[in-house]
XYZ file of C-alpha atoms in Angstrom:
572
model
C -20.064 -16.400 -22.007
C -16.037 -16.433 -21.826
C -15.206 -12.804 -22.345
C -12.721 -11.857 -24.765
C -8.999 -11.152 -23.707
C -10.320 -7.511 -24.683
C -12.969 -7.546 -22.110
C -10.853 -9.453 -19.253
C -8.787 -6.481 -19.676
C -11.770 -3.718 -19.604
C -12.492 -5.649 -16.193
C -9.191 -5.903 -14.662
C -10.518 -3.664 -11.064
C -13.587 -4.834 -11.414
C -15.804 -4.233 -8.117
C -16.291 -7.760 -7.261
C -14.543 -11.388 -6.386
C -16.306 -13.303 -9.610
C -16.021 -17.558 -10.098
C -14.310 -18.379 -13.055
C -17.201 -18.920 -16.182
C -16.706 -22.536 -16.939
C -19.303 -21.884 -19.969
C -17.989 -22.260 -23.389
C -16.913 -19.699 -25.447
C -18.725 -17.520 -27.844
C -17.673 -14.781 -30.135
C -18.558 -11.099 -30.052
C -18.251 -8.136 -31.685
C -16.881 -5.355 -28.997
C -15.383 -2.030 -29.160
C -12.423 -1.241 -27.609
C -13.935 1.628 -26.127
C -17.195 0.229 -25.076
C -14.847 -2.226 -22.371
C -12.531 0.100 -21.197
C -13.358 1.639 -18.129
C -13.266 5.529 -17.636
C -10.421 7.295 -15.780
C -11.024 7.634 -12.299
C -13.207 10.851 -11.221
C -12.238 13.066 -8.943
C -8.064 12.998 -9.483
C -6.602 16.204 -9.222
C -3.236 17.922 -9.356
C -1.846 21.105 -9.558
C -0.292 22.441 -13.183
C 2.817 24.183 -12.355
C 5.288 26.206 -14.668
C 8.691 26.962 -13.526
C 8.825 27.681 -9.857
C 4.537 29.011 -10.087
C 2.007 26.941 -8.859
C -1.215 27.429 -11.529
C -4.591 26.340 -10.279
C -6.159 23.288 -9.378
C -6.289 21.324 -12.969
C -6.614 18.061 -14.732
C -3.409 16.263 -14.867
C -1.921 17.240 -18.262
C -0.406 14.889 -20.960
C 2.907 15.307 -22.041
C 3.674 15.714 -25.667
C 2.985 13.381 -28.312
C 6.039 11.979 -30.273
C 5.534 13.705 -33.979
C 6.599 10.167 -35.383
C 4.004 7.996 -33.696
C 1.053 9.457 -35.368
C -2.564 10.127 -34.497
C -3.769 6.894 -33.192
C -7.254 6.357 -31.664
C -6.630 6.639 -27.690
C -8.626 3.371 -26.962
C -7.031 1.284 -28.876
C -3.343 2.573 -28.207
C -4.820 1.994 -24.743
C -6.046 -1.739 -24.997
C -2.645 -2.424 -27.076
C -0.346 -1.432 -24.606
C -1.140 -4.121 -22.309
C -1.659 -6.773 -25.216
C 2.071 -7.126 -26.231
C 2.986 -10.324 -26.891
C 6.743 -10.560 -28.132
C 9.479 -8.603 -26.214
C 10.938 -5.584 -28.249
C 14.096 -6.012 -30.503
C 17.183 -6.489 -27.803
C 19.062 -3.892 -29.246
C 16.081 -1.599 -27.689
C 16.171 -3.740 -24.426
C 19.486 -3.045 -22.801
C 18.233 -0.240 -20.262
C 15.169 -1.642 -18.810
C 17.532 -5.181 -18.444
C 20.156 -3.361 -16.129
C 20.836 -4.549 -12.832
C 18.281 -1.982 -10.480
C 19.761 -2.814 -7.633
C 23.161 -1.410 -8.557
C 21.838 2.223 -8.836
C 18.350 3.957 -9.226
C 15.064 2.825 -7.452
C 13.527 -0.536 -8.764
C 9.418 -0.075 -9.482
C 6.909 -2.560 -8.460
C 3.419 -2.352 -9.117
C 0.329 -3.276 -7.138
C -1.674 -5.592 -8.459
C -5.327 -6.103 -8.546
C -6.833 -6.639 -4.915
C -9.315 -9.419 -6.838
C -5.998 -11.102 -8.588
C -7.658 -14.317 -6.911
C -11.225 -15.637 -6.875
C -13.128 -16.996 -3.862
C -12.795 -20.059 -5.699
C -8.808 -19.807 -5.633
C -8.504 -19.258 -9.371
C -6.565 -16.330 -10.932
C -9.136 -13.978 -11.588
C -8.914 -12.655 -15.647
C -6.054 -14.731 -16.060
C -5.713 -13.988 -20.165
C -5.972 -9.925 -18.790
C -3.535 -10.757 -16.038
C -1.145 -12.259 -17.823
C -0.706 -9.272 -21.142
C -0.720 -7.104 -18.483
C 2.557 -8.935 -16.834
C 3.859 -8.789 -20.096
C 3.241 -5.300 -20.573
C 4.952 -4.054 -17.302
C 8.195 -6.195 -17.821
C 8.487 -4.115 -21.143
C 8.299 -0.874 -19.069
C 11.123 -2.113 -17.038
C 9.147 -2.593 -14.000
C 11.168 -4.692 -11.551
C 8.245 -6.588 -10.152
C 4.900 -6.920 -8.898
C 2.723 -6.871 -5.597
C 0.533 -9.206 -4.684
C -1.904 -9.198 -1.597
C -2.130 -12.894 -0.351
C -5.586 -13.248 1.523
C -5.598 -14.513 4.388
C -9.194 -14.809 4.457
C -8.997 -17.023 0.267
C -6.292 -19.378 1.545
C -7.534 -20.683 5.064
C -10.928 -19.640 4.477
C -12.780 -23.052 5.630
C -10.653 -24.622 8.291
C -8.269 -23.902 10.712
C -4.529 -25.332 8.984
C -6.175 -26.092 5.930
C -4.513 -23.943 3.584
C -5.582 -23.591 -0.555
C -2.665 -21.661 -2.779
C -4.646 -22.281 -5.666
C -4.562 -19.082 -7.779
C -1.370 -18.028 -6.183
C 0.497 -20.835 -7.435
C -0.652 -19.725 -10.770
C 0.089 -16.322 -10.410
C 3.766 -16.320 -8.789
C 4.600 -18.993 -11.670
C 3.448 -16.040 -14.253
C 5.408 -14.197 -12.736
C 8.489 -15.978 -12.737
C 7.530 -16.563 -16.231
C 7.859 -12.776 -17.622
C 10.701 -12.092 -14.967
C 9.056 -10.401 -12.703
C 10.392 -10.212 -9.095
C 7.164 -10.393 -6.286
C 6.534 -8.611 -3.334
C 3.762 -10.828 -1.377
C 1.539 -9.330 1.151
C 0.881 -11.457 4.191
C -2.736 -9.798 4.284
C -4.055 -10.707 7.756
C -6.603 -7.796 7.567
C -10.230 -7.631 5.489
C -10.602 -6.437 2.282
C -13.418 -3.315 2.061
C -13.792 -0.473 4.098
C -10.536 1.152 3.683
C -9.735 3.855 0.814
C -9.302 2.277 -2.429
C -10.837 -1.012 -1.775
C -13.132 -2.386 -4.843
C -13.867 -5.874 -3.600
C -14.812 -7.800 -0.314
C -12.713 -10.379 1.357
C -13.410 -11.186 4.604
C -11.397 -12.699 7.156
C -11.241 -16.738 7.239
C -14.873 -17.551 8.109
C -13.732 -19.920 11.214
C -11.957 -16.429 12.434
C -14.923 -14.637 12.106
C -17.405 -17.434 13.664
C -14.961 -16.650 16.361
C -15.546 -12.982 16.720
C -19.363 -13.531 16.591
C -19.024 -15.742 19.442
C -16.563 -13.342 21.563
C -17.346 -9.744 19.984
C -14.301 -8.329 22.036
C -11.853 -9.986 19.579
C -12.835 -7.577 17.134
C -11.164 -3.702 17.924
C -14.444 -1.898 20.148
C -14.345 1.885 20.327
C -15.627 3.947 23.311
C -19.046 3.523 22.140
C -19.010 -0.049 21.980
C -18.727 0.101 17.738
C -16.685 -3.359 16.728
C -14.438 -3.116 13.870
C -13.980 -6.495 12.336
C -11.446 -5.531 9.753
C -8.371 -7.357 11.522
C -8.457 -9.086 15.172
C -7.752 -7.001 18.136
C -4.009 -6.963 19.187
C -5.408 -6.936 22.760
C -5.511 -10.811 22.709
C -2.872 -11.833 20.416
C -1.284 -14.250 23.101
C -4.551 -15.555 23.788
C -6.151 -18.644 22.719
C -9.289 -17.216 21.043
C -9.249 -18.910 17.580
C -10.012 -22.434 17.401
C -7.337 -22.497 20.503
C -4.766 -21.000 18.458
C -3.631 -17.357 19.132
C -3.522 -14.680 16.679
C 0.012 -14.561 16.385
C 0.827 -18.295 16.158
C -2.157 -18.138 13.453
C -0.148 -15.294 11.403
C 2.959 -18.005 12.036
C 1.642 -20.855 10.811
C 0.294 -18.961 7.898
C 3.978 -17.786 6.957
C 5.198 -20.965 7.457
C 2.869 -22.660 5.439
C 4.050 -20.030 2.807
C 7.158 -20.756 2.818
C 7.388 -24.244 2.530
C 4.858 -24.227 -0.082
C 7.146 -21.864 -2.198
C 10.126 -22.789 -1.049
C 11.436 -23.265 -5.030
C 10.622 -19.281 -5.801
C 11.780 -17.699 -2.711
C 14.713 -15.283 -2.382
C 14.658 -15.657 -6.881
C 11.157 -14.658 -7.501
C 9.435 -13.686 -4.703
C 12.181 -11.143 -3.119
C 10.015 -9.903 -0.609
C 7.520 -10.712 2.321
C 5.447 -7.733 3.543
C 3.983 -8.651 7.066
C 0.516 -7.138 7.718
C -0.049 -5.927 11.146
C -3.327 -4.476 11.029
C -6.184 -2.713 8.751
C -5.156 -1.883 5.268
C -2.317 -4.430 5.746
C -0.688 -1.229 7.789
C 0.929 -1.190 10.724
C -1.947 0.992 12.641
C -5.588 0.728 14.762
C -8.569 0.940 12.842
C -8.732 4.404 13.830
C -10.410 6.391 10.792
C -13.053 3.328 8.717
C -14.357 4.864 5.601
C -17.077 1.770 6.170
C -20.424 2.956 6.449
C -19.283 6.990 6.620
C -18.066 6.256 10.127
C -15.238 8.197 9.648
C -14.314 11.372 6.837
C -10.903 12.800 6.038
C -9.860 14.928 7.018
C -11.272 13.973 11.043
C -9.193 12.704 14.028
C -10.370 9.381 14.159
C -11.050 7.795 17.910
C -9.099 5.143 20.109
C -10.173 1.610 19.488
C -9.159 0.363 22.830
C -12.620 -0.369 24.684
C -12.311 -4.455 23.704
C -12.419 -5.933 27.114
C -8.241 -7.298 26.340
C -7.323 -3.927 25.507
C -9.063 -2.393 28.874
C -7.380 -5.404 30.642
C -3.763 -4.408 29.561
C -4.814 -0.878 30.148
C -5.790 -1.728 34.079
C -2.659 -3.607 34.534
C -0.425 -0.948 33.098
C -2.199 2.110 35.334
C -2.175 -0.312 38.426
C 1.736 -0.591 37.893
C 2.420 2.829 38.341
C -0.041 3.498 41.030
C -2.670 5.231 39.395
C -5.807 2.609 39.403
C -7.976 5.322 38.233
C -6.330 5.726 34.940
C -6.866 2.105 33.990
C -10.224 2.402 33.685
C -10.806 3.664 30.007
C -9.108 5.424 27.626
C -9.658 9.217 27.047
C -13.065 10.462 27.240
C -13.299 14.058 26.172
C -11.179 12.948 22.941
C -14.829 14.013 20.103
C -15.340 11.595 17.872
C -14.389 10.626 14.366
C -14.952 13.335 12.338
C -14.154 16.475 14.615
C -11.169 18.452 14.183
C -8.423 18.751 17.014
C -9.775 21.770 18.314
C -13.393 20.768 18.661
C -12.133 18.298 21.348
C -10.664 19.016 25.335
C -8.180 16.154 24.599
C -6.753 17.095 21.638
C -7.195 21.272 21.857
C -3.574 22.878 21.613
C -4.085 24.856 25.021
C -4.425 22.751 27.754
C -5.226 19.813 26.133
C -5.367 16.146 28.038
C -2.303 15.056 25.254
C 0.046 16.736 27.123
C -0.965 16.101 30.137
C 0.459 13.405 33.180
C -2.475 11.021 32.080
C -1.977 11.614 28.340
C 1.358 10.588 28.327
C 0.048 7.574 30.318
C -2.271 6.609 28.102
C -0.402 7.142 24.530
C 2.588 5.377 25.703
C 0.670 2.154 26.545
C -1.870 2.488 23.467
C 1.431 3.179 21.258
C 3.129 0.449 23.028
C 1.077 -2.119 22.562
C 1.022 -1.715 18.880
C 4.916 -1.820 18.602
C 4.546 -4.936 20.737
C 2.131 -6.557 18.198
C 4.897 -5.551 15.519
C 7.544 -6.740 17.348
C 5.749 -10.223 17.946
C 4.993 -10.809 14.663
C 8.359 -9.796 13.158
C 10.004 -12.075 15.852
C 7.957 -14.857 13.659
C 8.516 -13.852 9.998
C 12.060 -13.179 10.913
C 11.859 -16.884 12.286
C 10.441 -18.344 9.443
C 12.098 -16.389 6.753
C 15.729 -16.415 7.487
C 17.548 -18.326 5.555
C 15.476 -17.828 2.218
C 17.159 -14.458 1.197
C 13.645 -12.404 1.313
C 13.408 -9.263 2.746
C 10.847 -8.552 5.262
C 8.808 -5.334 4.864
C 6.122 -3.710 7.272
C 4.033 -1.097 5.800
C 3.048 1.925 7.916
C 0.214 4.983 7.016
C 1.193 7.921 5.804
C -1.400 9.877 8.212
C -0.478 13.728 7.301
C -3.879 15.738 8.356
C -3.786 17.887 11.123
C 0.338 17.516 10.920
C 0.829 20.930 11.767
C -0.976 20.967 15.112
C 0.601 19.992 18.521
C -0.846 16.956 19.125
C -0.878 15.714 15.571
C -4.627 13.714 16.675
C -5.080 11.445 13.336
C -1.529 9.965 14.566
C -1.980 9.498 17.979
C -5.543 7.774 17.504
C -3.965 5.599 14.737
C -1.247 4.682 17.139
C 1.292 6.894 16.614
C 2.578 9.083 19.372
C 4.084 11.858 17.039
C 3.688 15.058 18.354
C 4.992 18.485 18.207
C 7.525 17.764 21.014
C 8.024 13.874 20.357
C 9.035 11.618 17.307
C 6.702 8.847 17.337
C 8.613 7.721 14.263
C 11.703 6.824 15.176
C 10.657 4.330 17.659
C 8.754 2.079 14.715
C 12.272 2.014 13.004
C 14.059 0.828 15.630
C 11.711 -1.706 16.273
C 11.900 -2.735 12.547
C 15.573 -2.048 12.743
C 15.856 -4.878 15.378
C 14.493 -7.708 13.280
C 16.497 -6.345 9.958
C 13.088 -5.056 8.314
C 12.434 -2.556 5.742
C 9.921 0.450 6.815
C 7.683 0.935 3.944
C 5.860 4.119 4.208
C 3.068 5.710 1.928
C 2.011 9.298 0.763
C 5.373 9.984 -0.848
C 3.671 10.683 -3.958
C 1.348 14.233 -2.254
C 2.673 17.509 -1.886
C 1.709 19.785 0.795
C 0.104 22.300 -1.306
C -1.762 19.568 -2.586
C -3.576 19.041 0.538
C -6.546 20.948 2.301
C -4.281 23.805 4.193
C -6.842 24.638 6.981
C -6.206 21.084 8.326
C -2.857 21.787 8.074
C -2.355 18.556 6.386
C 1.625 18.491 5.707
C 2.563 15.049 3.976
C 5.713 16.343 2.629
C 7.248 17.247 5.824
C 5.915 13.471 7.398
C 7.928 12.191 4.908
C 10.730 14.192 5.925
C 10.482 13.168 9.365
C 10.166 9.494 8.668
C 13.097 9.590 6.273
C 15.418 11.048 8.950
C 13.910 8.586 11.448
C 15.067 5.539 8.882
C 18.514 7.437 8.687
C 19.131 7.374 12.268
C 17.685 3.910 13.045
C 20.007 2.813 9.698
C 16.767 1.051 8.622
C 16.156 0.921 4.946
C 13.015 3.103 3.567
C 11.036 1.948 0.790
C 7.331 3.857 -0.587
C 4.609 3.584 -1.866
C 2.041 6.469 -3.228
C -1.443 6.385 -1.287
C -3.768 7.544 -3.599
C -3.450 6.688 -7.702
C -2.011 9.141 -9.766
C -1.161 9.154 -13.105
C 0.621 12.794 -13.861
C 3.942 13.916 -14.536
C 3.538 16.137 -11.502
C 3.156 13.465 -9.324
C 6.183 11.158 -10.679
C 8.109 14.410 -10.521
C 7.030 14.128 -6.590
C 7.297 10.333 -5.932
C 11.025 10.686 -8.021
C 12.107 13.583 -5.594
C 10.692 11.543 -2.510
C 12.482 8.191 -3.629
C 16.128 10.013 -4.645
C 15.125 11.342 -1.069
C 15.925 14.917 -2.070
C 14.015 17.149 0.491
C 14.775 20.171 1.522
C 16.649 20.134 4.844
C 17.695 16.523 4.136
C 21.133 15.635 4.383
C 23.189 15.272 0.930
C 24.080 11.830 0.646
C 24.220 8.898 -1.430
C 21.269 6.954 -0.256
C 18.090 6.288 -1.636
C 14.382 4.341 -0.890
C 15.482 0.654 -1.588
C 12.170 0.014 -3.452
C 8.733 1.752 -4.721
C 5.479 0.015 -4.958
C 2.980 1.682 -7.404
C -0.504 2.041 -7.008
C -1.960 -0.091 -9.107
C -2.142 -2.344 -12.029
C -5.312 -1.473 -13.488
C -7.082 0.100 -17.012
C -6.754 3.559 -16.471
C -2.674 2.499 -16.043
C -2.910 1.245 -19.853
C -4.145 4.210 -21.140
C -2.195 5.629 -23.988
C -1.010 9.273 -22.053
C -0.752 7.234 -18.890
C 1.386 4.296 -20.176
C 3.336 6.565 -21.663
C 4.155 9.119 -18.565
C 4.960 5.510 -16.726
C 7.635 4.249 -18.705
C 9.393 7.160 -18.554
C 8.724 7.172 -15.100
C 10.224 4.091 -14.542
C 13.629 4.883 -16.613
C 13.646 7.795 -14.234
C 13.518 6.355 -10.878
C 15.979 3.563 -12.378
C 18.501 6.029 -12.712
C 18.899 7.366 -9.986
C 20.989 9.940 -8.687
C 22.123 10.590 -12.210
C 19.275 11.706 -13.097
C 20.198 14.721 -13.407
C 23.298 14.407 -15.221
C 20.892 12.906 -18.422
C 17.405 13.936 -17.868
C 16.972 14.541 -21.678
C 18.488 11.705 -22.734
C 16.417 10.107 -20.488
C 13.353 11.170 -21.793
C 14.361 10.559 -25.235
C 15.395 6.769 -24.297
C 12.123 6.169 -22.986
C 10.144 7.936 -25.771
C 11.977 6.124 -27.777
C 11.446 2.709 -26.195
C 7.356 3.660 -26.453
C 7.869 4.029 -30.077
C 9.884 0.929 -31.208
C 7.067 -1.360 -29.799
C 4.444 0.550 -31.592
C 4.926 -1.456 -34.594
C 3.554 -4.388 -32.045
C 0.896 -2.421 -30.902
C -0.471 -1.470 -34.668
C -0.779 -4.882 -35.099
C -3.400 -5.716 -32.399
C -5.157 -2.524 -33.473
C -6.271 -3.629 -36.871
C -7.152 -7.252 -35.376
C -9.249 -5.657 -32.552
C -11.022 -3.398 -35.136
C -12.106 -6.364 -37.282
């Protein structure tokens, strides 16, 4: 049965990569409420009043406008992603302005199953009211994940855009500016991941052949979420290495959509590891291996990575350190202090071999960066994108020494080095923007006994981006849906920290996580367009705040008469 535009909607993160139904369609009788999905459990924030922080509560919905009505909540929900004519242009003239000459522009993630395995667009009636619906909020554009593993899934250089084609030209059809994701990593395993895509199947035929191109921790787990940067000058796939694979990819990209790039598709976001982030597989959720808030481990014990490892100890004259990486460093789920390496007192970290060993493991991964970016660069340069590279937001256990969760991840951040400022020089080298996550968590937020600190990480990385002059763009890691946390993510953007310099400079861009149901919910949608007017504003924010608000509870209620309509068809 073809499911109603209703029920495509209901669906939109649905758990699973589906075929398209090529049966015919049938009518039935469906509820708005009965296809909606339910909020997401488990989301908390804090209430605060004034300058108080209240206790742990459900995120609270602002006020309703007097002149709107009661309405029933499901269908003002369904509605608001069902419009189908733009509103009246007199009511159009702020979410038209030019972002980019003030304010923070807003993109939004889209669904990580926006494409089928059979390289269709995946609720395509859904997908596109839902377009339609976010270029009425204002939203500068969208993100799209381009698999890696859906396009070149069969053969080596045989490359299918079918779905993306679609998608980018629906796009371009409702305005809508595109970030696309160069996703080189698997899809499942990581937080937030409702579907499984694998890696291209010749890739991972590969890795079953030759397990140590998959990341191998110390005791000998593979991780086959992305290939191992240990070999990414080797020939190990098909005779190809991983980084002319990720170049051919991009180039294939490009000159397929050539016609949209630099107008539609504004951005290219190079993925350099699991998650699409710029990291080792350090903490997979996959099969409870790992549980926030632990340290993670190395993943260094592929027999590449111990290669590079020999080498490097053997050219300082210490053979003996070349032989593996720490091994009093716990495992996954300990805690700093349950571990010799990691303890604050005495701890190998900051020790002669520690520094050894972080500098090469960190090394290496700003040498995978740097190869890769040396590509896109190559192959993007005269099509007026930017290039992006997205790195975690790893805040647990901040407030230790040896900050663990970073080093393990690749990161060599400690209490007495900036492991930060080194990524955006590296970036700053190739003219790329440093996308970082988390901006949207505050540290009270966070579980204080493992002194998890994300607002001072963002600090830090925002001062790093200052002094490397590399542009800083964000994205919130977790969804959220509250004022509280817009209040956070606006504060973060305008990048007005405490102890941050005063200046006129702001994130370039901010990706929201993610286009989904609970996003079209009445309270939600609402909270998000003024969201969006907010961070388009900018510094003058708060010259206007309550002219603001009213602007964009004003916009909500000029397309209601739109959204009424659909209400009485979908309850007959």
């Amino acid at each position: 049965m073809a499911l109603s535009i209703t029920h495509q909607i209901g669906t939109l993160a649905g758990s699973s990569i589906q075929p398209e139904s090529s049966t015919s369609e049938t009518t039935a009788t469906l509820s708005a409420a009965a296809v909606w999905k339910a909020p997401v459990a488990g989301i908390r924030c804090k209430a605060r009043a004034g300058d108080s922080v209240d206790a742990v509560s459900p995120p609270v919905s602002p006020c309703r406008s007097p002149v709107l009505g009661p309405i029933r909540a499901d269908l003002t929900a369904a509605c608001s992603a069902f419009e189908v004519e733009a509103p009246p242009k007199e009511h159009a003239q702020w979410r038209d302005k030019a972002v980019k000459e003030k304010g923070v522009p807003v993109y939004v993630m889209m669904p990580l199953d926006s494409v089928t395995m059979h390289n269709t667009v995946n609720r395509r009636k859904a997908m596109n009211a839902s377009l339609q619906a976010l270029k009425s909020a204002g939203v500068e554009g969208v993100m799209m994940d381009v698999w890696w593993g859906l396009v070149e899934r069969t053969n080596p250089g045989s490359y299918n855009w079918g779905g993306y084609a679609e998608l980018l030209e629906m796009a371009k059809k409702h305005g809508l500016k595109v970030q696309a994701v160069m996703s080189f990593h698997q899809c499942g395993g990581n937080v937030g991941d409702s579907c499984f895509i694998p890696l291209p199947k010749w890739v991972v035929e590969e890795m079953n052949k030759d397990h140590d191109i998959a990341y191998t921790d110390q005791w000998g787990r593979r991780n086959y979420e992305y290939v191992s940067l240990g070999c990414d000058t080797l020939p190990v796939l098909k005779g190809r290495t991983p980084v002319q694979c990720y170049a051919d990819f991009m180039q294939a990209f490009r000159d397929n959509f050539r016609d949209l790039l630099g107008d539609t598709i504004v951005e290219i976001q190079v993925g350099m590891g699991p998650a699409g982030e710029l990291r080792y597989p350090s903490y997979p959720e996959q099969n409870g291996t790992w549980k926030f808030p632990g340290i993670g481990a190395f993943q260094c014990y592929d027999k590449y990575m111990l290669s590079s490892l020999k080498a490097a100890a053997e050219a300082i004259g210490k053979p003996e350190w070349g032989n593996s990486g720490p091994t009093d460093a716990g495992h996954y789920k300990n805690w700093p202090e349950d571990t010799h390496f990691f303890r604050k007192e005495g701890g190998g970290w900051n020790s002669p071999y520690g520094e050894f060993f972080l500098s090469w493991y960190s090394k290496m991964l700003l040498d995978h960066g740097e190869k890769i970016l040396v590509s896109a660069k190559a192959t993007f340069e005269s099509t007026r994108v930017k290039i992006s590279v997205k790195v975690a937001g790893i805040h647990w256990h901040y407030g230790t020494r040896s900050h663990a969760p970073e080093l393990t991840a690749g990161y060599y951040n400690t209490r007495f080095r900036d492991g930060y400022l080194p990524i955006a020089q590296m970036l700053g080298r190739h003219g790329a923007v440093f996308n970082f996550t988390c901006i949207e968590m505050r540290d009270h937020e966070q579980p204080q006994d493992a002194l998890c600190a994300p607002e001072k990480l963002v600090w830090q990385v925002a001062l790093a981006t200052r002094e490397a002059q590399v542009p800083l763009a964000g994205e919130n890691a977790l969804p959220r849906y509250d004022d509280y946390a817009h209040s956070q993510i606006l504060r973060s953007a305008l990048l007005e920290m405490d102890g941050f310099p005063r200046e006129d400079r702001e994130m370039c861009a901010f990706t929201y996580l993610r286009m989904n149901p609970e996003l079209f919910q009445s309270d939600n949608w609402r909270r998000f367009v003024a969201f969006v007017k907010k961070m388009g504003e900018g510094k003058d924010l708060h010259k206007c705040q309550e002219q603001i608000e009213r602007e964009a509870e004003h916009f909500v209620h000029v397309t209601w008469p739109l959204v009424q309509e659909v209400a009485v068809d979908l309850m007959h």
